[in-house]
């Protein structure tokens, strides 16, 4: 048999490699991602992930979501959080709530008190639990403030004690982000490396999207009562990071022409009133991003910028309104790099 010339062999080899890469590439693009959607915590969630074995993780995720809800929903009569809030001295928590309390106490210190889960009595008095805006009397606010502050609770293993019988915790500012972490961590335990988990607009991503690129996520324009995803301000590329937005444009009430947002300044006991309309935070985990986004809404633009200059690894996009009512944007350099043009 005549021997094939070396050059021809190389050509054939190159062709084979090219064909192989093409097939591999097409196979990548055709990867079927699994999608799960549903409702929990009074909002919707949506999970997209790639599983080579096509594992349907929906039943296990339902169990996790049910566990979170029965632990920390103030809207559920028999939840663990309500049992704590109704107790006079304290209550033995489940591991999820104990964990969220522990993290929240850390974030309280990190944000110099701006993020505070002990604002429960004030959130209640301002009518944000029952969604009916109320105007509490100044005297009532002063009274309720006595039972607030991170030092009013103490966690020993699973037992959370109160330093005042009126203490009530409210974890709404971190629960969605925390839940996204619970689900994401579960997916990682299952060796899922490409996923996007979204709950109530809070997002965590890993690996690649079905288009074999980074995940693309939008930041909403801060339009009052708008539907998330309908009117986007900007699109961000993410991978192995979480993105959370807090804003005063979804939950608020107007009384005598004054807008009262659902973010309460722990120092005053009143809803914050400044020009910041929304704060978006990118961080590794969504629980911290959620807490920081709320804290930035308390701090306002200048203090948030200062905080960000002192803390590396956190990116932010702040939208405020100027005196003409136009949007004014400020963002960290790292966030600018993630914007998809
Ligand atoms: P978010 O949308 O994540 O900023 O959460 C806002 C919710 O957190 C409010 O509806 C209250 O239930 C609660 N909240 C209000 N002010 C604060 C605060 N300063 N720290 C922690 N939670 C707060
Ligand atoms: Mg938050």
Coordinates of C-alpha atoms and ligand atoms in Angstrom, one line a residue:
X1 CA 0.0 0.0 0.0
X2 CA 1.5 3.4 -1.0
X3 CA 2.3 5.6 2.0
X4 CA 0.3 8.8 2.4
X5 CA 2.5 12.0 2.3
X6 CA 3.0 13.7 5.7
X7 CA 1.5 17.0 4.5
X8 CA -1.7 15.2 3.4
X9 CA -1.9 13.4 6.8
X10 CA -1.5 16.7 8.6
X11 CA -4.3 18.2 6.4
X12 CA -6.6 15.3 7.2
X13 CA -5.8 15.6 10.9
X14 CA -6.5 19.3 10.9
X15 CA -9.8 18.7 9.1
X16 CA -10.8 16.1 11.7
X17 CA -9.9 18.4 14.6
X18 CA -11.9 21.2 12.9
X19 CA -14.9 18.9 12.4
X20 CA -14.7 17.6 15.9
X21 CA -14.6 21.2 17.3
X22 CA -17.6 22.1 15.2
X23 CA -19.6 19.1 16.4
X24 CA -18.6 19.8 20.0
X25 CA -19.5 23.5 19.6
X26 CA -22.9 22.6 18.1
X27 CA -23.5 20.1 20.9
X28 CA -22.8 22.8 23.4
X29 CA -25.2 25.2 21.7
X30 CA -27.9 22.5 21.7
X31 CA -27.5 21.8 25.4
X32 CA -31.0 21.4 26.8
X33 CA -31.5 23.4 29.9
X34 CA -34.2 22.5 32.4
X35 CA -36.6 25.3 33.4
X36 CA -38.7 25.3 36.6
X37 CA -41.2 28.1 37.5
X38 CA -43.6 28.7 40.3
X39 CA -44.8 30.9 43.1
X40 CA -43.5 31.3 46.7
X41 CA -43.2 34.0 49.3
X42 CA -45.9 36.0 47.6
X43 CA -43.8 36.2 44.4
X44 CA -42.7 34.2 41.4
X45 CA -39.5 32.2 40.9
X46 CA -37.7 30.8 37.9
X47 CA -34.8 28.4 37.8
X48 CA -32.8 27.4 34.7
X49 CA -30.0 24.8 34.9
X50 CA -28.1 22.3 32.8
X51 CA -28.0 18.7 34.0
X52 CA -26.1 16.2 31.8
X53 CA -28.3 13.5 33.4
X54 CA -31.4 15.6 32.9
X55 CA -32.2 15.4 36.6
X56 CA -35.6 16.9 37.5
X57 CA -34.9 18.7 40.8
X58 CA -38.3 20.3 41.0
X59 CA -39.7 18.1 43.9
X60 CA -36.6 18.7 46.1
X61 CA -36.8 22.4 45.3
X62 CA -40.4 22.5 46.3
X63 CA -39.5 20.9 49.7
X64 CA -36.8 23.6 50.2
X65 CA -39.2 26.4 49.4
X66 CA -41.8 25.1 51.7
X67 CA -39.2 24.8 54.5
X68 CA -38.2 28.4 54.0
X69 CA -41.8 29.7 53.9
X70 CA -42.9 27.8 57.0
X71 CA -39.8 29.2 58.8
X72 CA -39.8 32.9 58.0
X73 CA -43.0 34.1 56.4
X74 CA -44.8 36.6 58.6
X75 CA -47.9 35.9 56.5
X76 CA -48.1 32.3 57.8
X77 CA -49.9 32.0 61.1
X78 CA -47.8 29.0 62.3
X79 CA -44.4 30.1 61.0
X80 CA -41.4 29.9 63.3
X81 CA -40.8 33.7 62.9
X82 CA -44.4 34.4 64.1
X83 CA -43.8 32.1 67.1
X84 CA -40.7 34.1 68.0
X85 CA -42.5 37.4 67.4
X86 CA -45.4 36.4 69.6
X87 CA -43.2 35.1 72.4
X88 CA -42.3 37.3 75.4
X89 CA -38.8 36.0 76.0
X90 CA -37.6 34.1 73.0
X91 CA -38.0 31.0 70.9
X92 CA -36.1 27.9 69.6
X93 CA -35.6 28.6 65.9
X94 CA -35.1 26.1 63.0
X95 CA -31.7 26.1 61.3
X96 CA -32.8 28.2 58.4
X97 CA -34.1 31.1 60.5
X98 CA -31.2 30.8 62.9
X99 CA -28.8 31.1 59.9
X100 CA -30.6 34.1 58.5
X101 CA -30.6 35.9 61.9
X102 CA -26.8 35.1 62.3
X103 CA -26.1 36.6 58.8
X104 CA -28.3 39.6 59.4
X105 CA -26.5 40.4 62.6
X106 CA -23.2 40.4 60.6
X107 CA -24.7 42.6 57.9
X108 CA -26.0 45.0 60.6
X109 CA -22.5 45.5 61.9
X110 CA -21.1 45.8 58.3
X111 CA -23.6 48.5 57.4
X112 CA -23.2 50.4 60.7
X113 CA -26.8 49.6 61.6
X114 CA -28.5 50.5 58.3
X115 CA -29.7 46.9 57.8
X116 CA -31.7 45.9 60.8
X117 CA -34.1 42.9 61.1
X118 CA -35.4 44.1 64.5
X119 CA -37.5 46.9 62.8
X120 CA -40.5 44.5 62.8
X121 CA -42.6 46.7 65.2
X122 CA -42.0 49.8 63.0
X123 CA -42.6 48.0 59.7
X124 CA -45.9 46.9 61.2
X125 CA -46.8 50.3 62.5
X126 CA -46.1 51.9 59.1
X127 CA -48.5 49.4 57.6
X128 CA -46.1 47.7 55.3
X129 CA -46.9 44.1 56.5
X130 CA -50.6 44.4 55.8
X131 CA -49.9 46.7 52.7
X132 CA -52.1 49.5 54.0
X133 CA -50.1 52.7 54.6
X134 CA -50.6 54.1 58.0
X135 CA -49.3 57.2 59.7
X136 CA -48.2 56.3 63.2
X137 CA -48.0 59.1 65.8
X138 CA -44.5 60.4 66.6
X139 CA -45.0 59.2 70.2
X140 CA -45.8 55.7 69.0
X141 CA -42.6 55.6 66.9
X142 CA -40.5 56.6 69.9
X143 CA -42.2 53.9 72.0
X144 CA -41.7 51.2 69.4
X145 CA -38.0 52.2 68.8
X146 CA -37.3 51.1 72.4
X147 CA -37.7 47.5 71.3
X148 CA -35.5 47.8 68.2
X149 CA -31.8 47.5 67.5
X150 CA -29.5 44.5 66.8
X151 CA -28.6 44.4 70.5
X152 CA -32.2 43.6 71.4
X153 CA -31.8 40.0 70.2
X154 CA -29.2 37.3 71.1
X155 CA -28.7 34.0 69.3
X156 CA -27.4 31.0 71.3
X157 CA -27.2 28.0 69.0
X158 CA -30.8 27.9 67.9
X159 CA -32.4 29.8 70.7
X160 CA -33.1 33.4 69.9
X161 CA -33.8 35.5 73.0
X162 CA -35.4 39.0 73.3
X163 CA -34.2 41.8 75.5
X164 CA -37.7 43.4 75.5
X165 CA -41.1 41.6 75.1
X166 CA -42.0 43.9 72.2
X167 CA -39.1 42.7 70.0
X168 CA -40.2 41.5 66.5
X169 CA -38.0 40.5 63.7
X170 CA -38.7 41.1 60.0
X171 CA -36.4 39.3 57.5
X172 CA -38.2 40.5 54.3
X173 CA -35.2 42.5 53.2
X174 CA -33.0 39.4 53.1
X175 CA -35.3 36.4 52.7
X176 CA -35.6 36.4 48.9
X177 CA -31.8 36.7 48.5
X178 CA -31.3 34.1 51.2
X179 CA -33.7 31.7 49.5
X180 CA -31.9 32.1 46.2
X181 CA -28.7 31.1 48.0
X182 CA -30.5 28.1 49.5
X183 CA -31.6 26.9 46.1
X184 CA -28.2 27.7 44.4
X185 CA -26.3 25.9 47.1
X186 CA -28.6 22.9 46.6
X187 CA -27.9 22.9 42.9
X188 CA -24.2 23.0 43.5
X189 CA -24.5 20.0 45.9
X190 CA -26.1 18.2 43.0
X191 CA -23.0 19.1 40.9
X192 CA -24.9 21.5 38.7
X193 CA -22.4 24.1 37.4
X194 CA -24.5 26.1 34.9
X195 CA -27.6 27.8 36.4
X196 CA -29.6 30.9 37.0
X197 CA -31.9 31.1 40.0
X198 CA -34.3 34.1 40.3
X199 CA -36.9 34.8 43.0
X200 CA -38.8 38.1 43.1
X201 CA -36.2 39.7 40.9
X202 CA -33.2 38.6 43.0
X203 CA -30.7 36.5 41.0
X204 CA -27.8 34.3 41.3
X205 CA -25.9 32.7 38.4
X206 CA -23.2 30.2 37.8
X207 CA -21.4 28.9 34.7
X208 CA -22.9 29.6 31.3
X209 CA -26.3 30.3 29.8
X210 CA -28.0 28.1 27.2
X211 CA -26.4 30.3 24.5
X212 CA -23.0 29.2 25.9
X213 CA -22.3 32.8 27.0
X214 CA -22.4 34.5 30.4
X215 CA -25.9 35.1 31.8
X216 CA -27.5 38.3 30.7
X217 CA -29.7 40.0 33.3
X218 CA -31.5 43.3 33.3
X219 CA -31.8 46.1 35.8
X220 CA -35.3 47.6 35.8
X221 CA -36.0 51.3 35.4
X222 CA -37.3 52.5 38.7
X223 CA -40.9 53.1 37.4
X224 CA -43.6 53.1 40.1
X225 CA -45.6 49.9 40.2
X226 CA -43.9 48.6 37.1
X227 CA -43.6 44.9 36.3
X228 CA -40.1 43.5 36.7
X229 CA -38.3 43.0 33.3
X230 CA -40.8 45.2 31.4
X231 CA -38.7 48.3 31.1
X232 CA -35.0 47.8 31.4
X233 CA -32.4 50.4 32.3
X234 CA -29.4 48.4 31.4
X235 CA -28.3 44.8 30.7
X236 CA -25.5 43.1 32.7
X237 CA -23.3 40.1 32.0
X238 CA -23.0 37.8 35.0
X239 CA -21.3 34.5 35.9
X240 CA -20.8 33.0 39.4
X241 CA -22.4 36.1 40.9
X242 CA -25.6 37.4 42.4
X243 CA -27.5 40.6 41.5
X244 CA -30.2 42.1 43.7
X245 CA -32.1 45.4 43.5
X246 CA -33.9 47.3 46.2
X247 CA -36.1 50.2 45.3
X248 CA -38.7 52.5 46.6
X249 CA -40.8 52.3 43.4
X250 CA -42.7 49.0 44.1
X251 CA -43.8 49.2 47.8
X252 CA -44.7 52.7 49.1
X253 CA -47.7 54.8 49.9
X254 CA -48.6 58.4 49.3
X255 CA -50.2 60.5 52.0
X256 CA -50.9 64.3 51.6
X257 CA -48.6 64.3 48.5
X258 CA -45.7 62.8 50.4
X259 CA -44.3 59.4 49.3
X260 CA -43.4 57.0 52.1
X261 CA -41.1 54.2 51.0
X262 CA -41.0 50.8 52.7
X263 CA -37.4 51.2 53.7
X264 CA -37.1 52.4 57.3
X265 CA -34.2 54.3 58.7
X266 CA -33.4 52.5 61.9
X267 CA -32.0 55.7 63.4
X268 CA -35.2 57.7 63.0
X269 CA -37.9 55.0 62.8
X270 CA -39.3 56.8 59.7
X271 CA -39.3 55.7 56.1
X272 CA -36.3 57.0 54.3
X273 CA -36.7 60.2 52.2
X274 CA -34.0 61.0 49.8
X275 CA -33.4 61.0 46.0
X276 CA -32.2 57.4 45.7
X277 CA -34.8 55.4 43.7
X278 CA -33.1 52.1 43.4
X279 CA -29.9 50.3 44.5
X280 CA -28.6 47.3 42.6
X281 CA -25.8 45.2 44.1
X282 CA -23.6 42.5 42.7
X283 CA -21.9 40.2 45.2
X284 CA -20.9 36.5 45.3
X285 CA -24.0 35.5 47.3
X286 CA -27.5 36.9 47.0
X287 CA -28.3 37.1 50.8
X288 CA -25.5 39.7 51.3
X289 CA -26.4 41.5 48.1
X290 CA -30.0 41.7 49.3
X291 CA -29.0 43.1 52.7
X292 CA -26.6 45.5 51.1
X293 CA -29.2 46.8 48.6
X294 CA -31.6 47.6 51.4
X295 CA -28.8 49.2 53.4
X296 CA -27.9 51.4 50.5
X297 CA -31.5 52.6 50.3
X298 CA -31.2 53.6 53.9
X299 CA -27.7 55.3 53.4
X300 CA -28.5 57.2 50.3
X301 CA -26.1 57.9 47.4
X302 CA -23.2 59.6 49.2
X303 CA -22.9 57.2 52.1
X304 CA -23.3 54.2 49.8
X305 CA -20.4 55.5 47.6
X306 CA -18.3 55.9 50.8
X307 CA -19.2 52.4 51.9
X308 CA -18.3 51.0 48.5
X309 CA -15.0 52.8 48.5
X310 CA -14.1 51.1 51.7
X311 CA -15.3 47.6 50.8
X312 CA -13.9 45.8 47.7
X313 CA -15.6 43.0 45.9
X314 CA -19.1 44.5 45.9
X315 CA -20.4 46.3 42.7
X316 CA -23.3 48.7 42.7
X317 CA -25.6 50.6 40.3
X318 CA -27.5 53.5 41.9
X319 CA -30.4 55.3 40.3
X320 CA -31.5 58.6 41.9
X321 CA -33.6 61.5 40.7
X322 CA -32.2 65.0 40.3
X323 CA -34.1 68.2 40.9
X324 CA -35.6 68.1 37.4
X325 CA -36.9 64.6 38.1
X326 CA -34.5 63.0 35.7
X327 CA -32.5 59.8 36.4
X328 CA -29.0 60.2 37.7
X329 CA -26.8 57.2 37.5
X330 CA -23.7 56.3 39.6
X331 CA -22.0 52.9 39.3
X332 CA -18.8 51.2 40.4
X333 CA -16.1 50.6 37.9
X334 CA -16.6 46.8 38.1
X335 CA -20.2 47.2 37.3
X336 CA -19.4 49.3 34.2
X337 CA -17.2 46.4 32.9
X338 CA -20.2 44.1 33.2
X339 CA -22.6 46.2 31.1
X340 CA -23.5 44.6 27.8
X341 CA -23.7 47.2 25.0
Ligands
LIG1 P1 -35.9 45.2 50.3 O1 -37.0 45.2 49.2 O2 -35.1 44.0 50.2 O3 -35.2 46.4 50.4 O4 -36.7 44.9 51.7 C1 -37.6 45.9 52.2 C2 -38.4 45.3 53.3 O5 -37.5 45.1 54.4 C3 -39.5 46.2 53.9 O6 -40.7 46.0 53.3 C4 -39.5 45.9 55.4 O7 -40.3 44.7 55.6 C5 -38.0 45.5 55.7 N1 -37.2 46.7 56.1 C6 -37.5 48.0 56.0 N2 -36.5 48.8 56.4 C7 -35.4 47.9 56.7 C8 -34.1 48.1 57.2 N3 -33.6 49.3 57.3 N4 -33.4 47.0 57.4 C9 -33.9 45.7 57.2 N5 -35.2 45.5 56.8 C10 -35.9 46.6 56.5
LIG2 MG1 -33.0 43.6 50.4

